[in-house]
Amino acid sequence: MTLVLHDSGRVGKLKWAETAVQNCGVKRLILSPFETPPVGMPRRPSASDCVKAINAVGGEVLLDPTTHALTSVSNKTGIYDMWQLWSGNDRTSDAALIDHVQRCLACHASLSVSSVVPTLALVHPTGDMASAVLKMMEEGLRINPSATVSIAGTPGFWNSGGYLDAMVGEVAQLRPKEVVLTVVHDSPTYPVALGVGSLHGICRTTHSFSIRSLVTIGYGDLAGLPAAVAGATYLGTGWDLTQRRFSQELSIETTSGGGGAVRRYTHEGLVAVLKEKEAQQLAQLNPGLSQQLLPGKLPPDIPAMWQAHLATLAGAMGSIQANASRRDRYKCLRALYDSAAANFPSVIQATPLAKDHKDWIEPFRAGLDAYAAAEGF
């Protein structure tokens, strides 16, 4: 059980989460104060109801304050403000941030869940905001030495070389038992756009922390698999794209009205997700290849689709983590990427793809290779 399910505003999410814990390799549900209220609302179960339900089926629940989603234009605050995580309008001073940490951990204690120290979205590992994050971690660990700490940063943050390593060293000195690493994207693309340097930085950071701490790749999804090679224990995902990649849009109201879940088909033989039209055309024109890449028939409905996605992620994580050494884990994922890349040309012959191996495989394989080269694999 290596997957973490991030929160969602979908109606029926709690039942879906229970199923994910029972049948799909999910260990934890991480709630967000932007989506889950402290008291029940119509079609919105309370945080305590979520804790009881998930604990009852053998899962664990965390509440991530998700402070790193806040921006100057955040307006999705109806549920968020119910939590009273801030004492006033000041959200930048050291005093306000320390008070925020204390309020967040008090909420965790009231729910009897493990503490997750709030963090900020960083663009660089130096400067006032990075210093503030370290102070927040120190306060959180002072209150609860077993608390989980988080580092959230833009792709540029993760590609900052020695500056990143220096900050990681400072955090490691605090001896956290668990660390969550999250990339803050400014683009809604899926798969996410990450350069070689950023991926290498995430892997290098994961490697450093995993020596003494459990590491979760928040909202990592398929893009987080290289970090499993480096030692990550958990990988965050979900059914909506907002659960598969993190951006500060989580704190901003949309005008689309939500709508139904989009049909996407995860093909384990491609390490990729095809759109409905692409998957159906492949199944019609080359059914043998379709069944090879996505065993069995195409999932018939939305729940079956996301369950298949979780199964693919859990299977990949299981295969990687079955290897004791990072060298062997690298070989495992590299072989998976190579096989997927070799399959794409046959798929493209059957159906045009909006995203192909240049989007789904090559960036992540290159980042994985950069990490492996630096480690001497």
XYZ file of C-alpha atoms in Angstrom, residues 31-34 38 47 61-70 80 82-87 91 95-120 136-137 139-144 147-150:
62
model
C -7.730 16.087 3.451
C -7.552 19.746 2.480
C -9.292 22.591 4.334
C -10.288 23.959 0.925
C -14.735 20.938 9.998
C -13.300 15.938 8.540
C -6.228 10.252 7.358
C -4.096 13.375 7.417
C -5.136 17.014 7.193
C -2.691 19.066 5.126
C -3.252 22.776 5.865
C -2.413 23.378 2.154
C -1.098 26.842 3.005
C 1.150 26.616 -0.058
C -1.966 26.941 -2.239
C -2.748 30.436 -0.942
C -11.260 27.182 4.300
C -14.430 27.719 8.634
C -11.253 26.174 9.999
C -10.061 29.487 11.538
C -6.426 28.726 10.753
C -5.412 32.411 10.933
C -5.959 35.009 13.653
C -0.432 36.008 6.652
C 4.283 36.003 14.327
C 1.300 35.303 12.064
C 2.956 32.243 10.537
C 3.908 30.791 13.919
C 0.363 31.355 15.172
C -0.868 29.659 11.995
C 1.299 26.613 12.731
C -0.075 26.415 16.254
C -3.678 26.630 15.029
C -3.113 23.951 12.402
C -1.585 21.514 14.860
C -4.404 22.190 17.315
C -6.850 21.136 14.577
C -4.873 17.945 14.031
C -4.979 17.185 17.744
C -8.736 17.751 17.864
C -9.192 15.246 15.020
C -6.711 12.767 16.519
C -4.737 12.666 13.282
C -1.011 12.957 12.658
C 0.238 16.512 12.324
C 1.321 18.048 9.006
C 3.181 21.318 9.486
C 1.984 24.005 7.033
C 4.430 25.317 4.458
C 4.731 28.018 1.800
C 7.440 27.022 10.721
C 8.988 23.553 10.683
C 7.691 25.387 15.640
C 5.692 22.430 14.369
C 8.303 19.938 15.527
C 8.583 21.722 18.869
C 4.868 21.170 19.409
C 4.861 17.639 18.005
C 4.899 15.865 12.869
C 5.347 15.625 9.125
C 7.048 18.577 7.429
C 6.534 19.697 3.842
